[in-house]
Tab-separated table of C-alpha atoms in Angstrom:
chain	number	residue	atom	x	y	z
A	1	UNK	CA	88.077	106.326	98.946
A	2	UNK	CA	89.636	107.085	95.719
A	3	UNK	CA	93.264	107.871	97.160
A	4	UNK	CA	96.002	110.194	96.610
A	5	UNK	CA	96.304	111.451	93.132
A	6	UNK	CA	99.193	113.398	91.351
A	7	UNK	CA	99.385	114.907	88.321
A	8	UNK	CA	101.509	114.826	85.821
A	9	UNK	CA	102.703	111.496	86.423
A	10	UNK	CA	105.495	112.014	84.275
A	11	UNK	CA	107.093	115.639	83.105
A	12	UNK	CA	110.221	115.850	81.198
A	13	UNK	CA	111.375	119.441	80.761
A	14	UNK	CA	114.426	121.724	79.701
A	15	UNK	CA	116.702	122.931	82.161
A	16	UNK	CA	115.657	126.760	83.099
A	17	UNK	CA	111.809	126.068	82.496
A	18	UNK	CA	109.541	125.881	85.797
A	19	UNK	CA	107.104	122.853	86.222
A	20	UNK	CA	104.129	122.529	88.335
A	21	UNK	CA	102.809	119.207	90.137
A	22	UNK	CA	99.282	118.888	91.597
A	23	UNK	CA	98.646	116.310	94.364
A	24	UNK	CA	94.611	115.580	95.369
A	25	UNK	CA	94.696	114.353	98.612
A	26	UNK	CA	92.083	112.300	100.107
A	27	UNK	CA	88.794	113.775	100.720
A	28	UNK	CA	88.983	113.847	104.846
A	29	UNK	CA	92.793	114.448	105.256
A	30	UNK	CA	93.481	117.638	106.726
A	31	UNK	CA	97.720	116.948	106.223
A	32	UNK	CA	99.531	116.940	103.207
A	33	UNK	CA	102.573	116.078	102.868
A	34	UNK	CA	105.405	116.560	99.703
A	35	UNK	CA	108.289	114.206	99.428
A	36	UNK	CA	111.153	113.988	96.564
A	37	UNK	CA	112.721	110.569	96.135
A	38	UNK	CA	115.641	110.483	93.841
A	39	UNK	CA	117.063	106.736	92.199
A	40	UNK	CA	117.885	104.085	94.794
A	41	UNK	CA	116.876	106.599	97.921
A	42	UNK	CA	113.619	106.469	100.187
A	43	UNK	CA	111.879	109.597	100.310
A	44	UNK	CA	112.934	112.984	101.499
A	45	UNK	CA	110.880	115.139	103.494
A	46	UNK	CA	109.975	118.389	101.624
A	47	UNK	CA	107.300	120.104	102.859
A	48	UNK	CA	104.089	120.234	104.951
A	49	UNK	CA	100.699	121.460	104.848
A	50	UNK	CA	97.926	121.455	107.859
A	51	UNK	CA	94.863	122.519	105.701
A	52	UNK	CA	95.728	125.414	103.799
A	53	UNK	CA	98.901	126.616	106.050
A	54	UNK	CA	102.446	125.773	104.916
A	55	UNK	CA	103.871	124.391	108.859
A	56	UNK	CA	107.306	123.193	108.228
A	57	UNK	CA	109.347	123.374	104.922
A	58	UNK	CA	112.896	120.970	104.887
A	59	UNK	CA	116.430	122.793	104.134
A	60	UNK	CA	115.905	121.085	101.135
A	61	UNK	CA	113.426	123.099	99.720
A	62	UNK	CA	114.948	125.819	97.999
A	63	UNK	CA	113.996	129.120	97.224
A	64	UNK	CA	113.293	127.709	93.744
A	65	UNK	CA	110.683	125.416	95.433
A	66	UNK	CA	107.276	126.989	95.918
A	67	UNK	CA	104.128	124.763	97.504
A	68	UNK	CA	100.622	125.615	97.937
A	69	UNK	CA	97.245	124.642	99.439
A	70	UNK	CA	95.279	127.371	98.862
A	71	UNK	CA	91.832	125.968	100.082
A	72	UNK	CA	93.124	123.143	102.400
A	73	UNK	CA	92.574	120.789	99.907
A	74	UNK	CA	94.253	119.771	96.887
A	75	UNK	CA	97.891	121.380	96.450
A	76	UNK	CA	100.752	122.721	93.875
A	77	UNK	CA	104.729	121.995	94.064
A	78	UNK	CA	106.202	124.038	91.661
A	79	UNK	CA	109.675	124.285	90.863
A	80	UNK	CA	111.470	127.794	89.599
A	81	UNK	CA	114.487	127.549	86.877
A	82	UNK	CA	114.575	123.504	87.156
A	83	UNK	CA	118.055	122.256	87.489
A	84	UNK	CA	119.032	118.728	86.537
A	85	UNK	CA	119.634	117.748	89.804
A	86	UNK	CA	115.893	118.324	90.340
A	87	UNK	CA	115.065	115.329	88.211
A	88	UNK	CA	113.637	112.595	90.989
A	89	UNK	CA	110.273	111.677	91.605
A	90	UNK	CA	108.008	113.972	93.566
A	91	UNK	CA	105.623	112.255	96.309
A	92	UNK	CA	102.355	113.548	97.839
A	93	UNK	CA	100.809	111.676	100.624
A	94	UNK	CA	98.337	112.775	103.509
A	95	UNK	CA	96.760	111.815	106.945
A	96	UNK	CA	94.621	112.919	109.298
A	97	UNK	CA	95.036	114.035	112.786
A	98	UNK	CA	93.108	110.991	113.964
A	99	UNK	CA	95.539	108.773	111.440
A	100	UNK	CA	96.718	105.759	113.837
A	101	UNK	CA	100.467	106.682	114.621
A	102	UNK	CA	99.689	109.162	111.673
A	103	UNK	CA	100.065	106.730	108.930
A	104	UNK	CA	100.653	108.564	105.478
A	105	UNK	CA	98.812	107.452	102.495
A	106	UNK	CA	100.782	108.175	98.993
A	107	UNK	CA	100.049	109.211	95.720
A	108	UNK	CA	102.097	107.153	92.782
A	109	UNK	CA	104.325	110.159	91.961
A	110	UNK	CA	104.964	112.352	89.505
A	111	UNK	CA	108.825	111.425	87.788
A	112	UNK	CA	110.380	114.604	86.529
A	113	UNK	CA	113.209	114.736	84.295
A	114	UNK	CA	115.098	117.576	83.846
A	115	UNK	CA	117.631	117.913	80.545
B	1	UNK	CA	119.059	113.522	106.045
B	2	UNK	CA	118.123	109.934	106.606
B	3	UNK	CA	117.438	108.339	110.172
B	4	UNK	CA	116.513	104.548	108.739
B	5	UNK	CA	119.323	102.089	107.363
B	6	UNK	CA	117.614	99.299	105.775
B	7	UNK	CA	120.345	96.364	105.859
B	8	UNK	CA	120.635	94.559	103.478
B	9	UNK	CA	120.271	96.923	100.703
B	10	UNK	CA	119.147	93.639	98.046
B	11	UNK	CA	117.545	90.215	98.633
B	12	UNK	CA	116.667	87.934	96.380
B	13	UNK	CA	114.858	84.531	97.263
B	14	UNK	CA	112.792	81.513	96.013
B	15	UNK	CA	109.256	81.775	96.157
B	16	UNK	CA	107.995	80.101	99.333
B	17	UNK	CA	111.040	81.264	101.089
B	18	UNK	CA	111.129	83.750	103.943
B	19	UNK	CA	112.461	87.193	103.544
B	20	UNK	CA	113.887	89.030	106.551
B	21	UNK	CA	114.833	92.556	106.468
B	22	UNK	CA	116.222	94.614	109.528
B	23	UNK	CA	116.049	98.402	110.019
B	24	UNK	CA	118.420	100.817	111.978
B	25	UNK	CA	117.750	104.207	113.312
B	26	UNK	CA	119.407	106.836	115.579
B	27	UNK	CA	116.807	108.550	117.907
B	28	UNK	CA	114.481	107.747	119.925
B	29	UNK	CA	110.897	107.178	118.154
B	30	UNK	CA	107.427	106.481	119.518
B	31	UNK	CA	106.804	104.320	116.611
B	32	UNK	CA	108.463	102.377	113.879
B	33	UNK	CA	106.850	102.087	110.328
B	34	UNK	CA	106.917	99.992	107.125
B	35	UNK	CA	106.363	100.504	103.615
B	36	UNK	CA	106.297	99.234	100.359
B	37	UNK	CA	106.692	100.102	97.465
B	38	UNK	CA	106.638	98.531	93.855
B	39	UNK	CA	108.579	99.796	90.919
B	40	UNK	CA	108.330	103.069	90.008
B	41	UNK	CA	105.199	104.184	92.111
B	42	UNK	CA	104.101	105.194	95.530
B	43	UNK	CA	104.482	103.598	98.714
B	44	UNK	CA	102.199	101.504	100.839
B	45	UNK	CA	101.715	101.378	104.361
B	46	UNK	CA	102.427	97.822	105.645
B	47	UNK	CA	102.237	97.992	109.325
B	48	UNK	CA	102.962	100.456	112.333
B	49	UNK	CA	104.619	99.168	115.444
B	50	UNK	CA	104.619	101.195	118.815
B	51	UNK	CA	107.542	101.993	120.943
B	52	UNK	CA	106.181	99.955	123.525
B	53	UNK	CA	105.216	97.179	121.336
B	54	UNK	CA	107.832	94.405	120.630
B	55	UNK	CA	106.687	92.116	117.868
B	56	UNK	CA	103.248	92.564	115.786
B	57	UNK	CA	101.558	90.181	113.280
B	58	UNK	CA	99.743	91.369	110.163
B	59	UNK	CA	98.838	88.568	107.835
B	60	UNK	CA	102.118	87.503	106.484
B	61	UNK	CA	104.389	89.830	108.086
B	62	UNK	CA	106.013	90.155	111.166
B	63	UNK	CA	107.930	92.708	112.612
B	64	UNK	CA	109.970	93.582	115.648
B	65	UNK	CA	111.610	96.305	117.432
B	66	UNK	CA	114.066	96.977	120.328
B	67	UNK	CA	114.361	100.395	121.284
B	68	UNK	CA	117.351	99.151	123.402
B	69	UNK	CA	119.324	98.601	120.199
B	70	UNK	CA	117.202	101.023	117.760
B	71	UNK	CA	116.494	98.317	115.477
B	72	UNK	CA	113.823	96.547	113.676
B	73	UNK	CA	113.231	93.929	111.324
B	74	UNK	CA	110.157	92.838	108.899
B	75	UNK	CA	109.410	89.120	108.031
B	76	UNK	CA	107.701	88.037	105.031
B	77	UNK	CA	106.226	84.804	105.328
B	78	UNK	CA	105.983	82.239	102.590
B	79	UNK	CA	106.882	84.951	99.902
B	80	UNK	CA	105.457	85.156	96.533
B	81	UNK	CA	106.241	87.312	93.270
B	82	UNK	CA	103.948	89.543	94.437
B	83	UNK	CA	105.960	90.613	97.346
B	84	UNK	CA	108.858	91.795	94.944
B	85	UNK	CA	109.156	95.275	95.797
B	86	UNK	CA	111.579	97.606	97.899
B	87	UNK	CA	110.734	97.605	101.565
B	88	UNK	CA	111.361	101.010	103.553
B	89	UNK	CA	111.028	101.420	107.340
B	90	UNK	CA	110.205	104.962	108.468
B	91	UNK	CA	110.170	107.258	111.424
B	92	UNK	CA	108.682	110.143	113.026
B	93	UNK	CA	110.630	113.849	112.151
B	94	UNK	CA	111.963	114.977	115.547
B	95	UNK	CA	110.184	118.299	114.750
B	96	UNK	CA	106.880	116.998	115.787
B	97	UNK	CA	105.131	117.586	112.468
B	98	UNK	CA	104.456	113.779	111.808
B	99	UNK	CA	106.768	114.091	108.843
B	100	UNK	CA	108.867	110.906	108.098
B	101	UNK	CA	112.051	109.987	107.579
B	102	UNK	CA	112.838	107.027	105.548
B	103	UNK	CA	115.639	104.341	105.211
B	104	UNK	CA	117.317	103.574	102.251
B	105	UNK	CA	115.488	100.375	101.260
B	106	UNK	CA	115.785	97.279	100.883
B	107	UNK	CA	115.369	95.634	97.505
B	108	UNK	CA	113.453	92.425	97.772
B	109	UNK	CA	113.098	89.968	94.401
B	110	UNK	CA	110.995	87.001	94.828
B	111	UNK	CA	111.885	84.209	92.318
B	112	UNK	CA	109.229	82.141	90.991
């Protein structure tokens, strides 16, 4: 069990350009989830993935916000025209079905800055 | 928006001490989580409690809830430095898609 990966862990980027995050799940998990967590704040909900299809997306994904899964396995979080108020740190985690209570298992991150 | 209120928001003991941090939320759940997480990285699943539970051990920790009052706390046993770390307690979304919602956090230091 190598866990939940994400890569980059750390982007800092000009406001206007797009950015792209990858999160690896692990192997067996069939949900994956995408959280933002901005300074001094637990997570937000984001998004949600059931292999490969997109099931619920938050109000606070915006149309700038895209998400993938294209083979059910690992998936992309990119971000369109990135604002400063972007700049927080983007969490992947997953589960499976069978999770007890549906635990969620989390990547480390990756901590986007926007100037 | 945010279901959990992690009260209080900072704690900072001696090492040895216990740490006790309580958790507030405003539906009804069918179970209670707790996380951790260190500085600057991802969380950690600590331990799951069941709306029918009331109290459940794991190692150093204890935690409670009362669905009566929508609250829960976690104990930390005979911290160490180790244990420094914010401390989240999550819920279910209502929505059914086993999406959480987290508290604010509590801060925990552990002096050595």
């Amino acid at each position: 069990d190598t866990g939940v990966s994400q890569n980059p862990r750390h982007k800092i980027t000009k406001r206007g350009q797009n950015v792209t995050f990858r999160c690896d799940p692990i192997s067996e998990h069939n949900r994956l989830y995408w959280y933002r967590q901005t300074l001094g704040q637990g997570p937000e909900f984001l998004t949600y993935f059931q292999n490969e299809a997109q099931l619920e997306k938050s109000r606070l994904l915006s149309d700038r916000f895209s998400a993938e899964r294209p083979k059910g396995s690992f998936s992309t979080l990119e971000i369109q025209r990135t604002e400063q108020g972007d700049s927080a740190m983007y969490l992947c985690a997953s589960s499976t079905v069978e999770s007890r209570g549906h635990t969620q298992y989390f990547g480390p991150g990756t901590r986007l800055t926007v100037l | 928006s945010q279901q959990g209120e992690e009260d209080p928001q900072a704690l900072s003991i001696q090492e040895g001490e216990n740490a006790t941090m309580n958790c507030s939320y405003k539906t009804s759940i069918n179970n209670l989580q707790w996380y951790r997480q260190n500085s600057g990285r991802g969380l950690v699943h600590l331990i799951l409690i069941r709306s029918n539970e009331r109290e459940k051990h794991s190692g150093r920790l204890r935690v409670t809830l009362d669905t009566s009052k929508k609250s829960s706390s976690l104990l930390i046993t005979a911290s160490r430095a180790a244990d420094t770390a914010s401390y989240f307690c999550a819920t279910p979304g209502q929505t059914g898609a086993n999406n959480l919602f987290f508290g604010t956090g509590t801060r925990l230091t552990v002096i050595p």
